[in-house]
Every structure is written in C-alpha cells, then in structure tokens.
Amino acid sequence: MGDIDYRARLADLVEPGEQVLAVAKAEIAQGVLPPDPPQTEQEGLSGAVSGGGGACGALLNLLSPLLSFPAGDKIVDRVTHGVAGRGAAGSSASTLQYARRPVPPATTLDDTILAVTDQRLLVCASGPVKLWSSRADDERAAAGTRVVWSVPRAAVADVRVGWHRLNPKRLRLEFTDGSWLAFTVPIAEPGQPLREIASAFAAG
C-alpha cells in the first residue's frame, strides 16, 4: 500500500473558504474504548450484546481469539493495551469511535484520516485501499474519501502527542464534554503528521 496523499481530496470536501491546516493518517488506538452511543443514535444497529465471561472470558479470549466475550475483551484490552479513550455513551469520543467502526461484513480496508481546518476537526474514511497497490489504486482510494464525523474546533479542549507504554507517537484528543480518544500510527511510521495535528490546534 502506497503513501496516499489525501490533502487535495480534503480541500474538495471542506466548505468554501474553509482552510485545511493539517492532515494525518492514523488509527484509533488499541485498548479500552468509550461505550457505543445510545441505541437511538445507531441507524440499523441490532440489539446490544449482553456482557459476561469475566476472568474466564478473558482467559478464553487469550487462548482463542475466535471466542469472544465482551467482558473478557475489555479485560484483555486493558491488560495488553491500556485505556484508549473515555467518555459517556453519546459523548464526542463515543460517537467518533463508533463512526470509524467497520460495518459487518467488512470485506475491504480503508484508512482513517484526521484533518484540522481553521473551523473544524474532521475524521474521514478513505475509499478501499489495497495492501499492494498501484498508483491508480491509491488515486481511487483518495477520490473515495468522505467525512464521517466532525466537530467545531471549539469542541476540542486539548490535543497532544506523547508516550504511551512503548509507543512514543500517540495522539490524544480531549473534548470539552470531558471525553477523550487516542490515535496512533504504526511504530515504523513517522509521528510528524500527528504532531502537525496537535500544532494546528495549538496555533489557533
């Protein structure tokens, strides 16, 4: 998969006169995440899965990833990755993470793109991407990019990049409703785009 340049496409997606200040490809960090939004905010969502499993569920999840127990998932996530976000159901962090959850059956991959403009924070999804892509594949992925979530800049309380366990490149978005969500890039990729996201907020 190539290093796709999404900036030109984002310039087409923003409102007239809105200026794109920083763009970064990132993924929601692994770990315990905020709960999903309330049922009324989830179009077409089936009934909630009941919890259960506890310590036994966590052990089974470690032994066989194909067995899934919600409570066990959370224990494994907390132990192996820590906390990747907090907030009430329906908070900014809750709705953001839900907006980027793959809709089953997920048969394609797409990139998550963060963008800061002079007016908003945008979270976008690219068109389908391929592991081994041609220039034409990358152009199609960029052309298919769409905004899936956004908030005014005023809804963002703080943005910073720092260490989390062994990862020195974790972006933490804190919102004025008290919720927060973390994003990362693969350890082999540079953290400069994440720092540019933070700098764009600090400058404005």
Coordinates of N, CA, C and O in Angstrom, one line a residue, residues 132-199:
W132 N -1.1 -4.2 -1.5 CA -0.2 -4.0 -2.6 C -0.9 -3.2 -3.7 O -1.7 -3.7 -4.4
S133 N -0.7 -1.9 -3.7 CA -1.5 -1.0 -4.6 C -0.7 -0.4 -5.7 O 0.5 -0.2 -5.5
S134 N -1.4 -0.1 -6.8 CA -0.8 0.7 -7.8 C -1.1 2.2 -7.6 O -1.9 2.5 -6.7
R135 N -0.5 3.0 -8.4 CA -0.8 4.5 -8.4 C -2.3 4.7 -8.6 O -2.9 5.5 -7.9
A136 N -2.9 4.0 -9.6 CA -4.3 4.1 -9.8 C -5.1 3.7 -8.7 O -6.2 4.3 -8.4
D137 N -4.7 2.6 -7.9 CA -5.5 2.2 -6.7 C -5.4 3.3 -5.7 O -6.5 3.6 -5.0
D138 N -4.3 3.9 -5.5 CA -4.1 5.0 -4.5 C -5.0 6.2 -4.9 O -5.6 6.8 -4.0
E139 N -5.0 6.5 -6.1 CA -5.9 7.6 -6.6 C -7.3 7.3 -6.3 O -8.1 8.2 -5.9
R140 N -7.8 6.1 -6.6 CA -9.2 5.7 -6.3 C -9.5 5.8 -4.8 O -10.6 6.2 -4.4
A141 N -8.5 5.4 -4.0 CA -8.7 5.4 -2.5 C -8.9 6.9 -2.1 O -9.8 7.2 -1.3
A142 N -8.0 7.7 -2.6 CA -8.1 9.1 -2.2 C -9.4 9.8 -2.7 O -10.1 10.5 -2.0
A143 N -9.8 9.4 -3.9 CA -11.0 10.0 -4.5 C -12.3 9.6 -3.8 O -13.3 10.3 -3.7
G144 N -12.2 8.4 -3.2 CA -13.4 7.9 -2.4 C -13.5 8.4 -1.0 O -14.4 8.0 -0.2
T145 N -12.6 9.2 -0.6 CA -12.5 9.7 0.8 C -13.8 10.5 1.1 O -14.2 11.4 0.3
R146 N -14.3 10.3 2.3 CA -15.5 11.0 2.7 C -15.4 11.4 4.2 O -14.7 10.7 5.0
V147 N -16.1 12.5 4.6 CA -16.1 12.9 6.0 C -17.2 12.0 6.7 O -18.3 11.9 6.3
V148 N -16.7 11.4 7.8 CA -17.7 10.5 8.6 C -18.0 11.1 10.0 O -19.0 10.7 10.6
W149 N -17.3 12.1 10.4 CA -17.5 12.7 11.7 C -16.8 14.0 11.7 O -15.7 14.2 11.2
S150 N -17.4 15.0 12.4 CA -16.7 16.3 12.5 C -17.3 17.1 13.7 O -18.4 16.8 14.2
V151 N -16.5 17.9 14.3 CA -16.9 18.9 15.4 C -16.2 20.2 15.1 O -15.2 20.3 14.5
P152 N -16.8 21.3 15.6 CA -16.2 22.6 15.6 C -14.9 22.6 16.4 O -14.8 21.8 17.4
R153 N -13.9 23.4 16.1 CA -12.7 23.5 16.8 C -13.0 23.8 18.3 O -12.3 23.3 19.2
A154 N -14.0 24.5 18.6 CA -14.4 24.9 20.0 C -14.7 23.7 20.8 O -14.7 23.8 22.0
A155 N -15.1 22.6 20.2 CA -15.5 21.4 20.9 C -14.3 20.6 21.4 O -14.4 19.6 22.1
V156 N -13.1 21.0 20.9 CA -11.8 20.3 21.2 C -11.1 21.0 22.3 O -10.7 22.2 22.1
A157 N -10.9 20.4 23.5 CA -10.3 21.1 24.6 C -8.8 21.0 24.6 O -8.1 22.0 25.0
D158 N -8.2 19.9 24.1 CA -6.8 19.8 24.1 C -6.4 18.7 23.2 O -7.1 17.7 23.0
V159 N -5.2 18.9 22.5 CA -4.6 17.8 21.6 C -3.2 17.8 21.9 O -2.5 18.8 21.9
R160 N -2.7 16.6 22.2 CA -1.2 16.4 22.4 C -0.7 15.0 22.0 O -1.5 14.1 21.9
V161 N 0.5 15.0 21.7 CA 1.2 13.8 21.3 C 2.2 13.4 22.3 O 3.0 14.3 22.8
G162 N 2.2 12.1 22.8 CA 3.2 11.7 23.8 C 3.3 10.2 23.9 O 2.8 9.5 23.0
W163 N 4.1 9.8 24.8 CA 4.3 8.4 25.1 C 3.1 7.7 25.7 O 2.4 8.3 26.5
H164 N 2.9 6.5 25.3 CA 2.0 5.5 25.9 C 2.7 4.2 25.9 O 2.8 3.6 24.9
R165 N 3.1 3.7 27.1 CA 3.8 2.4 27.2 C 5.0 2.5 26.3 O 5.9 3.4 26.5
L166 N 5.1 1.7 25.2 CA 6.3 1.7 24.4 C 6.1 2.5 23.1 O 7.0 2.6 22.3
N167 N 5.0 3.2 23.0 CA 4.7 3.9 21.8 C 4.9 5.4 22.0 O 4.1 6.0 22.8
P168 N 5.9 6.1 21.4 CA 6.1 7.5 21.6 C 5.2 8.4 20.7 O 5.3 9.6 20.8
K169 N 4.3 7.8 19.9 CA 3.6 8.5 18.9 C 2.1 8.3 19.1 O 1.4 7.7 18.2
R170 N 1.5 8.7 20.2 CA 0.1 8.5 20.5 C -0.6 9.9 20.6 O -0.2 10.7 21.5
L171 N -1.5 10.2 19.7 CA -2.2 11.5 19.7 C -3.5 11.3 20.6 O -4.3 10.4 20.4
R172 N -3.6 12.2 21.6 CA -4.8 12.2 22.5 C -5.7 13.4 22.2 O -5.2 14.6 22.3
L173 N -6.9 13.2 21.8 CA -7.9 14.3 21.5 C -8.8 14.3 22.7 O -9.5 13.4 23.0
E174 N -8.8 15.5 23.4 CA -9.7 15.7 24.5 C -10.8 16.7 24.1 O -10.5 17.7 23.5
F175 N -12.0 16.4 24.5 CA -13.2 17.2 24.1 C -13.7 18.0 25.3 O -13.5 17.6 26.4
T176 N -14.5 19.0 25.0 CA -15.0 19.9 26.1 C -16.1 19.2 26.9 O -16.4 19.7 28.0
D177 N -16.6 18.0 26.4 CA -17.6 17.3 27.3 C -16.9 16.4 28.2 O -17.5 15.6 28.9
G178 N -15.5 16.4 28.3 CA -14.8 15.6 29.2 C -14.3 14.2 28.7 O -13.6 13.5 29.3
S179 N -14.8 13.9 27.5 CA -14.4 12.6 26.9 C -13.0 12.8 26.1 O -12.6 13.9 25.8
W180 N -12.4 11.7 25.8 CA -11.1 11.7 25.1 C -11.0 10.4 24.3 O -11.5 9.4 24.7
L181 N -10.1 10.5 23.2 CA -9.9 9.3 22.4 C -8.5 9.4 21.9 O -8.0 10.5 21.5
A182 N -7.8 8.3 21.8 CA -6.4 8.3 21.3 C -6.2 7.7 19.9 O -7.0 6.8 19.6
F183 N -5.3 8.2 19.2 CA -5.0 7.7 17.9 C -3.5 7.4 17.8 O -2.7 8.0 18.5
T184 N -3.1 6.4 17.0 CA -1.7 6.0 16.8 C -1.4 5.8 15.3 O -2.3 5.7 14.5
V185 N -0.1 5.7 15.0 CA 0.4 5.3 13.7 C 1.3 4.1 14.0 O 1.8 3.9 15.1
P186 N 1.5 3.2 13.0 CA 2.4 2.1 13.2 C 3.8 2.5 13.7 O 4.2 3.6 13.3
I187 N 4.4 1.7 14.5 CA 5.7 2.1 15.1 C 6.7 2.5 14.1 O 7.6 3.3 14.4
A188 N 6.7 1.9 12.9 CA 7.7 2.1 11.9 C 7.4 3.4 11.1 O 8.3 3.9 10.3
E189 N 6.2 4.0 11.3 CA 5.9 5.2 10.5 C 6.2 6.5 11.4 O 6.1 6.5 12.6
P190 N 6.5 7.6 10.7 CA 6.9 8.8 11.5 C 5.7 9.4 12.2 O 4.5 9.3 11.7
G191 N 5.9 10.0 13.3 CA 4.9 10.7 14.1 C 4.6 12.1 13.7 O 3.8 12.8 14.3
Q192 N 5.4 12.6 12.8 CA 5.3 14.1 12.4 C 3.9 14.5 12.0 O 3.4 15.5 12.5
P193 N 3.1 13.7 11.2 CA 1.7 14.1 10.9 C 0.9 14.3 12.1 O 0.0 15.2 12.2
L194 N 1.1 13.4 13.2 CA 0.3 13.6 14.4 C 0.7 14.9 15.1 O -0.2 15.6 15.7
R195 N 2.0 15.2 15.1 CA 2.4 16.4 15.8 C 1.9 17.6 15.0 O 1.6 18.7 15.7
E196 N 1.7 17.5 13.7 CA 1.2 18.6 13.0 C -0.3 18.9 13.3 O -0.7 20.0 13.3
I197 N -1.0 17.8 13.6 CA -2.4 17.9 14.0 C -2.5 18.7 15.3 O -3.2 19.6 15.5
A198 N -1.6 18.3 16.3 CA -1.6 19.0 17.6 C -1.1 20.4 17.4 O -1.7 21.3 18.0
S199 N -0.2 20.7 16.6 CA 0.3 22.0 16.3 C -0.7 22.9 15.7 O -0.8 24.1 16.0

